[in-house]
Amino acid sequence: LPLLKIKQEHFNLNNLIVDDKIKKIIYEVSVENKLASKLYPHGLKPRRKLLFCGPPGTGKTLSAKIMSQLMGYPFVYVLFDSILSSYLGETATNLRKIFDFIQNGRYVVLFDEFDIIGKKRDDPHEHGEIKRVVNNFIQMIDNFDSESIIIAATNHQHLLDTAIWRRFQEILYFGLPDERSRNLLFIKYLRVFKHSEYLNISDFVKLTKGFSASDIAQICEDSLRRSLLLN
């Protein structure tokens, strides 16, 4: 089975509606990597190991794709269904194959649902194989020296081993959208509606407190679909 998917993404920062601090850091990291030659003479390196945390549907995967576009690097999505194996040692071997591959190129690599291989090693419910995988991943990311950018994303950061956190140079938390962000999301997804100027978006914003960006996108898509079919 293939261990990863490689794509060329076509998103930009305007597609991302998140906290401005997150957008700022994503942009800064991309600039650091483009201008890395200015850092090396001073003993500095650009940030290339990032951890994205937060509830599902809040923009973590999209942010990784935007990083790929900003850098001009292919986007690599790691397929955990293929990596995980019931055979002793094979999961670590699959991880090694991925690290060997990305070591020799320039990619933005997303380890989505990262808590699968980054779980706490002292969890009594986990078997020894998972603990060995966590140890192997820590060693691999410590020894990783490439122009590729590694992004790990998780909805369950509380499950991560404490040693994992120290391996990342930047940790970003993606929270649920506030009122301003929800307003922008509705404008973004409903502007294709030909009578959008008559919609009372402020009511939608109030009704969707606690919704994720993907929830709002789905609501808008379903509404547009129904309106088209009924007219």
PDB file of C-alpha atoms in Angstrom:
ATOM      1  CA  LEU A   1       0.000   0.000   0.000  1.00  0.00           C
ATOM      2  CA  PRO A   2       1.230   3.558  -0.639  1.00  0.00           C
ATOM      3  CA  LEU A   3       2.417   5.315   2.510  1.00  0.00           C
ATOM      4  CA  LEU A   4       1.687   8.859   1.361  1.00  0.00           C
ATOM      5  CA  LYS A   5      -0.075  11.030  -1.200  1.00  0.00           C
ATOM      6  CA  ILE A   6       1.709  13.843  -3.025  1.00  0.00           C
ATOM      7  CA  LYS A   7      -0.289  16.783  -4.384  1.00  0.00           C
ATOM      8  CA  GLN A   8       0.246  20.307  -5.636  1.00  0.00           C
ATOM      9  CA  GLU A   9      -2.048  22.634  -3.695  1.00  0.00           C
ATOM     10  CA  HIS A  10      -3.483  25.970  -4.869  1.00  0.00           C
ATOM     11  CA  PHE A  11      -4.628  27.772  -1.740  1.00  0.00           C
ATOM     12  CA  ASN A  12      -3.446  31.080  -0.300  1.00  0.00           C
ATOM     13  CA  LEU A  13      -3.720  32.951   2.988  1.00  0.00           C
ATOM     14  CA  ASN A  14      -6.935  34.626   1.822  1.00  0.00           C
ATOM     15  CA  ASN A  15      -8.604  31.199   1.930  1.00  0.00           C
ATOM     16  CA  LEU A  16      -7.788  30.867   5.629  1.00  0.00           C
ATOM     17  CA  ILE A  17     -10.103  32.349   8.266  1.00  0.00           C
ATOM     18  CA  VAL A  18      -8.391  31.802  11.610  1.00  0.00           C
ATOM     19  CA  ASP A  19      -6.798  33.890  14.340  1.00  0.00           C
ATOM     20  CA  ASP A  20      -4.508  36.529  12.793  1.00  0.00           C
ATOM     21  CA  LYS A  21      -1.612  35.282  14.955  1.00  0.00           C
ATOM     22  CA  ILE A  22      -1.783  31.901  13.224  1.00  0.00           C
ATOM     23  CA  LYS A  23      -1.741  33.474   9.763  1.00  0.00           C
ATOM     24  CA  LYS A  24       1.177  35.664  10.819  1.00  0.00           C
ATOM     25  CA  ILE A  25       3.261  32.688  11.986  1.00  0.00           C
ATOM     26  CA  ILE A  26       2.473  30.633   8.870  1.00  0.00           C
ATOM     27  CA  TYR A  27       3.641  33.532   6.726  1.00  0.00           C
ATOM     28  CA  GLU A  28       6.745  34.117   8.850  1.00  0.00           C
ATOM     29  CA  VAL A  29       7.750  30.446   8.695  1.00  0.00           C
ATOM     30  CA  SER A  30       7.423  30.454   4.914  1.00  0.00           C
ATOM     31  CA  VAL A  31       9.605  33.583   4.661  1.00  0.00           C
ATOM     32  CA  GLU A  32      12.219  32.095   7.003  1.00  0.00           C
ATOM     33  CA  ASN A  33      12.522  29.034   4.802  1.00  0.00           C
ATOM     34  CA  LYS A  34      12.691  31.001   1.575  1.00  0.00           C
ATOM     35  CA  LEU A  35      15.438  33.216   3.016  1.00  0.00           C
ATOM     36  CA  ALA A  36      17.217  30.489   4.992  1.00  0.00           C
ATOM     37  CA  SER A  37      20.587  31.426   3.462  1.00  0.00           C
ATOM     38  CA  LYS A  38      20.488  34.666   5.494  1.00  0.00           C
ATOM     39  CA  LEU A  39      20.119  32.719   8.737  1.00  0.00           C
ATOM     40  CA  TYR A  40      22.794  30.048   8.286  1.00  0.00           C
ATOM     41  CA  PRO A  41      25.853  32.377   8.620  1.00  0.00           C
ATOM     42  CA  HIS A  42      24.558  33.372  12.073  1.00  0.00           C
ATOM     43  CA  GLY A  43      24.109  29.789  13.280  1.00  0.00           C
ATOM     44  CA  LEU A  44      20.333  29.935  12.867  1.00  0.00           C
ATOM     45  CA  LYS A  45      17.908  27.704  11.009  1.00  0.00           C
ATOM     46  CA  PRO A  46      14.319  28.331   9.892  1.00  0.00           C
ATOM     47  CA  ARG A  47      11.469  26.654  11.739  1.00  0.00           C
ATOM     48  CA  ARG A  48      10.650  23.397   9.958  1.00  0.00           C
ATOM     49  CA  LYS A  49       8.851  21.353  12.624  1.00  0.00           C
ATOM     50  CA  LEU A  50       5.367  22.562  13.525  1.00  0.00           C
ATOM     51  CA  LEU A  51       2.575  21.134  15.677  1.00  0.00           C
ATOM     52  CA  PHE A  52      -1.040  22.140  14.987  1.00  0.00           C
ATOM     53  CA  CYS A  53      -3.545  21.454  17.798  1.00  0.00           C
ATOM     54  CA  GLY A  54      -7.250  22.073  18.250  1.00  0.00           C
ATOM     55  CA  PRO A  55     -10.777  20.790  17.567  1.00  0.00           C
ATOM     56  CA  PRO A  56     -11.598  19.184  14.202  1.00  0.00           C
ATOM     57  CA  GLY A  57     -12.616  21.436  11.346  1.00  0.00           C
ATOM     58  CA  THR A  58     -10.734  24.530  12.541  1.00  0.00           C
ATOM     59  CA  GLY A  59      -8.267  24.923   9.665  1.00  0.00           C
ATOM     60  CA  LYS A  60      -5.261  22.761  10.554  1.00  0.00           C
ATOM     61  CA  THR A  61      -5.143  20.785   7.307  1.00  0.00           C
ATOM     62  CA  LEU A  62      -5.932  23.847   5.191  1.00  0.00           C
ATOM     63  CA  SER A  63      -3.102  25.749   6.898  1.00  0.00           C
ATOM     64  CA  ALA A  64      -0.674  22.973   5.967  1.00  0.00           C
ATOM     65  CA  LYS A  65      -1.850  23.124   2.349  1.00  0.00           C
ATOM     66  CA  ILE A  66      -1.411  26.906   2.336  1.00  0.00           C
ATOM     67  CA  MET A  67       2.124  26.481   3.668  1.00  0.00           C
ATOM     68  CA  SER A  68       2.773  24.191   0.708  1.00  0.00           C
ATOM     69  CA  GLN A  69       1.524  26.833  -1.707  1.00  0.00           C
ATOM     70  CA  LEU A  70       3.484  29.640  -0.038  1.00  0.00           C
ATOM     71  CA  MET A  71       6.681  27.590  -0.215  1.00  0.00           C
ATOM     72  CA  GLY A  72       6.061  26.215  -3.696  1.00  0.00           C
ATOM     73  CA  TYR A  73       6.701  22.715  -2.297  1.00  0.00           C
ATOM     74  CA  PRO A  74       4.565  19.645  -3.090  1.00  0.00           C
ATOM     75  CA  PHE A  75       2.128  18.724  -0.325  1.00  0.00           C
ATOM     76  CA  VAL A  76       2.686  15.277   1.199  1.00  0.00           C
ATOM     77  CA  TYR A  77      -0.169  13.699   3.170  1.00  0.00           C
ATOM     78  CA  VAL A  78       0.922  10.741   5.282  1.00  0.00           C
ATOM     79  CA  LEU A  79      -1.504   7.804   5.148  1.00  0.00           C
ATOM     80  CA  PHE A  80      -1.607   6.350   8.646  1.00  0.00           C
ATOM     81  CA  ASP A  81      -3.929   3.534   7.554  1.00  0.00           C
ATOM     82  CA  SER A  82      -1.038   2.193   5.507  1.00  0.00           C
ATOM     83  CA  ILE A  83       1.709   2.971   8.032  1.00  0.00           C
ATOM     84  CA  LEU A  84       0.182   1.174  11.010  1.00  0.00           C
ATOM     85  CA  SER A  85       0.822  -2.548  10.978  1.00  0.00           C
ATOM     86  CA  SER A  86       0.038  -5.413  13.318  1.00  0.00           C
ATOM     87  CA  TYR A  87       3.424  -6.946  12.555  1.00  0.00           C
ATOM     88  CA  LEU A  88       6.171  -6.293  15.072  1.00  0.00           C
ATOM     89  CA  GLY A  89       8.482  -3.519  13.922  1.00  0.00           C
ATOM     90  CA  GLU A  90       6.768  -2.887  10.586  1.00  0.00           C
ATOM     91  CA  THR A  91       5.126   0.393  11.637  1.00  0.00           C
ATOM     92  CA  ALA A  92       8.536   1.834  12.564  1.00  0.00           C
ATOM     93  CA  THR A  93       9.930   0.554   9.259  1.00  0.00           C
ATOM     94  CA  ASN A  94       7.150   2.335   7.349  1.00  0.00           C
ATOM     95  CA  LEU A  95       7.881   5.560   9.248  1.00  0.00           C
ATOM     96  CA  ARG A  96      11.552   5.233   8.348  1.00  0.00           C
ATOM     97  CA  LYS A  97      10.633   4.901   4.657  1.00  0.00           C
ATOM     98  CA  ILE A  98       8.667   8.173   4.850  1.00  0.00           C
ATOM     99  CA  PHE A  99      11.477  10.044   6.596  1.00  0.00           C
ATOM    100  CA  ASP A 100      14.023   8.700   4.094  1.00  0.00           C
ATOM    101  CA  PHE A 101      11.803   9.934   1.255  1.00  0.00           C
ATOM    102  CA  ILE A 102      11.174  13.452   2.566  1.00  0.00           C
ATOM    103  CA  GLN A 103      14.810  13.818   3.632  1.00  0.00           C
ATOM    104  CA  ASN A 104      15.888  13.883  -0.007  1.00  0.00           C
ATOM    105  CA  GLY A 105      13.529  16.564  -1.302  1.00  0.00           C
ATOM    106  CA  ARG A 106      11.568  19.695  -0.516  1.00  0.00           C
ATOM    107  CA  TYR A 107       8.073  18.993   0.713  1.00  0.00           C
ATOM    108  CA  VAL A 108       5.473  20.190   3.188  1.00  0.00           C
ATOM    109  CA  VAL A 109       4.592  16.975   5.022  1.00  0.00           C
ATOM    110  CA  LEU A 110       1.405  16.592   7.050  1.00  0.00           C
ATOM    111  CA  PHE A 111       1.134  13.926   9.720  1.00  0.00           C
ATOM    112  CA  ASP A 112      -2.602  14.285  10.350  1.00  0.00           C
ATOM    113  CA  GLU A 113      -4.227  12.621  13.391  1.00  0.00           C
ATOM    114  CA  PHE A 114      -0.720  12.619  14.804  1.00  0.00           C
ATOM    115  CA  ASP A 115      -1.809  11.345  18.227  1.00  0.00           C
ATOM    116  CA  ILE A 116      -1.960   7.874  16.653  1.00  0.00           C
ATOM    117  CA  ILE A 117       1.840   7.630  16.766  1.00  0.00           C
ATOM    118  CA  GLY A 118       2.597  10.297  19.371  1.00  0.00           C
ATOM    119  CA  LYS A 119       0.735   8.809  22.319  1.00  0.00           C
ATOM    120  CA  LYS A 120       1.961   8.957  25.883  1.00  0.00           C
ATOM    121  CA  ARG A 121       4.392   6.128  26.524  1.00  0.00           C
ATOM    122  CA  ASP A 122       3.239   5.722  30.125  1.00  0.00           C
ATOM    123  CA  ASP A 123      -0.359   5.015  29.087  1.00  0.00           C
ATOM    124  CA  PRO A 124      -1.156   1.583  30.609  1.00  0.00           C
ATOM    125  CA  HIS A 125      -3.738   0.921  27.884  1.00  0.00           C
ATOM    126  CA  GLU A 126      -1.142   1.038  25.099  1.00  0.00           C
ATOM    127  CA  HIS A 127       0.885  -2.005  24.122  1.00  0.00           C
ATOM    128  CA  GLY A 128       4.653  -2.116  23.749  1.00  0.00           C
ATOM    129  CA  GLU A 129       4.639  -1.753  19.967  1.00  0.00           C
ATOM    130  CA  ILE A 130       3.071   1.730  20.099  1.00  0.00           C
ATOM    131  CA  LYS A 131       5.627   2.768  22.714  1.00  0.00           C
ATOM    132  CA  ARG A 132       8.432   1.616  20.419  1.00  0.00           C
ATOM    133  CA  VAL A 133       6.871   3.587  17.552  1.00  0.00           C
ATOM    134  CA  VAL A 134       6.815   6.771  19.692  1.00  0.00           C
ATOM    135  CA  ASN A 135      10.478   6.228  20.580  1.00  0.00           C
ATOM    136  CA  ASN A 136      11.358   5.706  16.928  1.00  0.00           C
ATOM    137  CA  PHE A 137       9.464   8.795  15.816  1.00  0.00           C
ATOM    138  CA  ILE A 138      11.257  10.928  18.419  1.00  0.00           C
ATOM    139  CA  GLN A 139      14.607   9.672  17.161  1.00  0.00           C
ATOM    140  CA  MET A 140      13.671  10.253  13.524  1.00  0.00           C
ATOM    141  CA  ILE A 141      12.462  13.813  14.047  1.00  0.00           C
ATOM    142  CA  ASP A 142      15.529  14.598  16.189  1.00  0.00           C
ATOM    143  CA  ASN A 143      17.819  13.428  13.380  1.00  0.00           C
ATOM    144  CA  PHE A 144      15.754  15.008  10.628  1.00  0.00           C
ATOM    145  CA  ASP A 145      17.849  17.496   8.655  1.00  0.00           C
ATOM    146  CA  SER A 146      16.199  18.503   5.424  1.00  0.00           C
ATOM    147  CA  GLU A 147      14.610  21.465   3.688  1.00  0.00           C
ATOM    148  CA  SER A 148      11.224  19.763   3.981  1.00  0.00           C
ATOM    149  CA  ILE A 149       8.737  21.125   6.517  1.00  0.00           C
ATOM    150  CA  ILE A 150       7.056  18.693   8.909  1.00  0.00           C
ATOM    151  CA  ILE A 151       3.600  19.561  10.250  1.00  0.00           C
ATOM    152  CA  ALA A 152       1.917  17.291  12.792  1.00  0.00           C
ATOM    153  CA  ALA A 153      -1.791  17.912  13.426  1.00  0.00           C
ATOM    154  CA  THR A 154      -3.982  16.530  16.190  1.00  0.00           C
ATOM    155  CA  ASN A 155      -7.460  17.001  17.622  1.00  0.00           C
ATOM    156  CA  HIS A 156      -6.353  15.270  20.841  1.00  0.00           C
ATOM    157  CA  GLN A 157      -3.236  17.044  22.045  1.00  0.00           C
ATOM    158  CA  HIS A 158      -3.864  15.800  25.585  1.00  0.00           C
ATOM    159  CA  LEU A 159      -2.899  12.310  24.386  1.00  0.00           C
ATOM    160  CA  LEU A 160       0.581  13.310  23.218  1.00  0.00           C
ATOM    161  CA  ASP A 161       3.694  12.175  25.038  1.00  0.00           C
ATOM    162  CA  THR A 162       5.397  15.031  26.907  1.00  0.00           C
ATOM    163  CA  ALA A 163       8.657  14.419  25.026  1.00  0.00           C
ATOM    164  CA  ILE A 164       6.879  14.952  21.700  1.00  0.00           C
ATOM    165  CA  TRP A 165       6.086  18.595  22.456  1.00  0.00           C
ATOM    166  CA  ARG A 166       9.759  19.537  22.767  1.00  0.00           C
ATOM    167  CA  ARG A 167      10.495  18.261  19.261  1.00  0.00           C
ATOM    168  CA  PHE A 168       8.509  21.039  17.581  1.00  0.00           C
ATOM    169  CA  GLN A 169       9.781  24.572  17.052  1.00  0.00           C
ATOM    170  CA  GLU A 170       6.315  26.103  16.767  1.00  0.00           C
ATOM    171  CA  ILE A 171       3.048  24.979  18.368  1.00  0.00           C
ATOM    172  CA  LEU A 172      -0.171  26.567  17.103  1.00  0.00           C
ATOM    173  CA  TYR A 173      -3.596  26.140  18.681  1.00  0.00           C
ATOM    174  CA  PHE A 174      -6.577  26.396  16.331  1.00  0.00           C
ATOM    175  CA  GLY A 175      -9.668  27.315  18.318  1.00  0.00           C
ATOM    176  CA  LEU A 176     -13.322  27.482  17.274  1.00  0.00           C
ATOM    177  CA  PRO A 177     -14.115  30.642  15.276  1.00  0.00           C
ATOM    178  CA  ASP A 178     -15.216  33.732  17.197  1.00  0.00           C
ATOM    179  CA  GLU A 179     -18.011  36.062  16.030  1.00  0.00           C
ATOM    180  CA  ARG A 180     -15.775  37.971  13.632  1.00  0.00           C
ATOM    181  CA  SER A 181     -14.463  34.773  12.057  1.00  0.00           C
ATOM    182  CA  ARG A 182     -17.930  33.236  11.763  1.00  0.00           C
ATOM    183  CA  ASN A 183     -19.142  36.386  10.036  1.00  0.00           C
ATOM    184  CA  LEU A 184     -16.270  36.155   7.532  1.00  0.00           C
ATOM    185  CA  LEU A 185     -16.956  32.457   6.978  1.00  0.00           C
ATOM    186  CA  PHE A 186     -20.610  33.057   6.121  1.00  0.00           C
ATOM    187  CA  ILE A 187     -19.652  35.887   3.762  1.00  0.00           C
ATOM    188  CA  LYS A 188     -17.074  33.625   2.104  1.00  0.00           C
ATOM    189  CA  TYR A 189     -19.399  30.680   1.545  1.00  0.00           C
ATOM    190  CA  LEU A 190     -22.636  32.548   0.772  1.00  0.00           C
ATOM    191  CA  ARG A 191     -21.325  35.208  -1.612  1.00  0.00           C
ATOM    192  CA  VAL A 192     -22.089  32.912  -4.575  1.00  0.00           C
ATOM    193  CA  PHE A 193     -25.778  33.132  -3.630  1.00  0.00           C
ATOM    194  CA  LYS A 194     -27.337  35.650  -6.008  1.00  0.00           C
ATOM    195  CA  HIS A 195     -29.472  37.252  -3.278  1.00  0.00           C
ATOM    196  CA  SER A 196     -26.784  37.216  -0.590  1.00  0.00           C
ATOM    197  CA  GLU A 197     -27.207  40.956   0.083  1.00  0.00           C
ATOM    198  CA  TYR A 198     -30.650  40.216   1.567  1.00  0.00           C
ATOM    199  CA  LEU A 199     -29.376  37.632   4.046  1.00  0.00           C
ATOM    200  CA  ASN A 200     -29.123  38.588   7.710  1.00  0.00           C
ATOM    201  CA  ILE A 201     -25.722  37.070   8.389  1.00  0.00           C
ATOM    202  CA  SER A 202     -25.608  38.486  11.934  1.00  0.00           C
ATOM    203  CA  ASP A 203     -28.400  36.061  12.890  1.00  0.00           C
ATOM    204  CA  PHE A 204     -26.434  33.143  11.433  1.00  0.00           C
ATOM    205  CA  VAL A 205     -23.390  34.221  13.431  1.00  0.00           C
ATOM    206  CA  LYS A 206     -25.342  34.207  16.716  1.00  0.00           C
ATOM    207  CA  LEU A 207     -26.899  30.827  16.018  1.00  0.00           C
ATOM    208  CA  THR A 208     -23.576  29.129  15.260  1.00  0.00           C
ATOM    209  CA  LYS A 209     -21.630  29.838  18.445  1.00  0.00           C
ATOM    210  CA  GLY A 210     -19.485  26.781  19.159  1.00  0.00           C
ATOM    211  CA  PHE A 211     -19.526  25.637  15.515  1.00  0.00           C
ATOM    212  CA  SER A 212     -16.294  24.904  13.663  1.00  0.00           C
ATOM    213  CA  ALA A 213     -15.319  26.426  10.323  1.00  0.00           C
ATOM    214  CA  SER A 214     -16.059  23.133   8.576  1.00  0.00           C
ATOM    215  CA  ASP A 215     -19.494  22.994  10.262  1.00  0.00           C
ATOM    216  CA  ILE A 216     -20.317  26.431   8.841  1.00  0.00           C
ATOM    217  CA  ALA A 217     -18.998  25.466   5.416  1.00  0.00           C
ATOM    218  CA  GLN A 218     -21.253  22.396   5.446  1.00  0.00           C
ATOM    219  CA  ILE A 219     -24.294  24.419   6.547  1.00  0.00           C
ATOM    220  CA  CYS A 220     -23.753  26.905   3.707  1.00  0.00           C
ATOM    221  CA  GLU A 221     -23.201  24.174   1.141  1.00  0.00           C
ATOM    222  CA  ASP A 222     -26.367  22.322   2.189  1.00  0.00           C
ATOM    223  CA  SER A 223     -28.387  25.559   2.122  1.00  0.00           C
ATOM    224  CA  LEU A 224     -27.126  26.505  -1.322  1.00  0.00           C
ATOM    225  CA  ARG A 225     -27.873  23.041  -2.631  1.00  0.00           C
ATOM    226  CA  ARG A 226     -31.464  23.165  -1.344  1.00  0.00           C
ATOM    227  CA  SER A 227     -32.068  26.682  -2.696  1.00  0.00           C
ATOM    228  CA  LEU A 228     -30.862  25.677  -6.155  1.00  0.00           C
ATOM    229  CA  LEU A 229     -33.023  22.567  -6.254  1.00  0.00           C
ATOM    230  CA  LEU A 230     -36.158  24.395  -5.071  1.00  0.00           C
ATOM    231  CA  ASN A 231     -35.907  27.209  -7.645  1.00  0.00           C
TER     232      ASN A 231
END
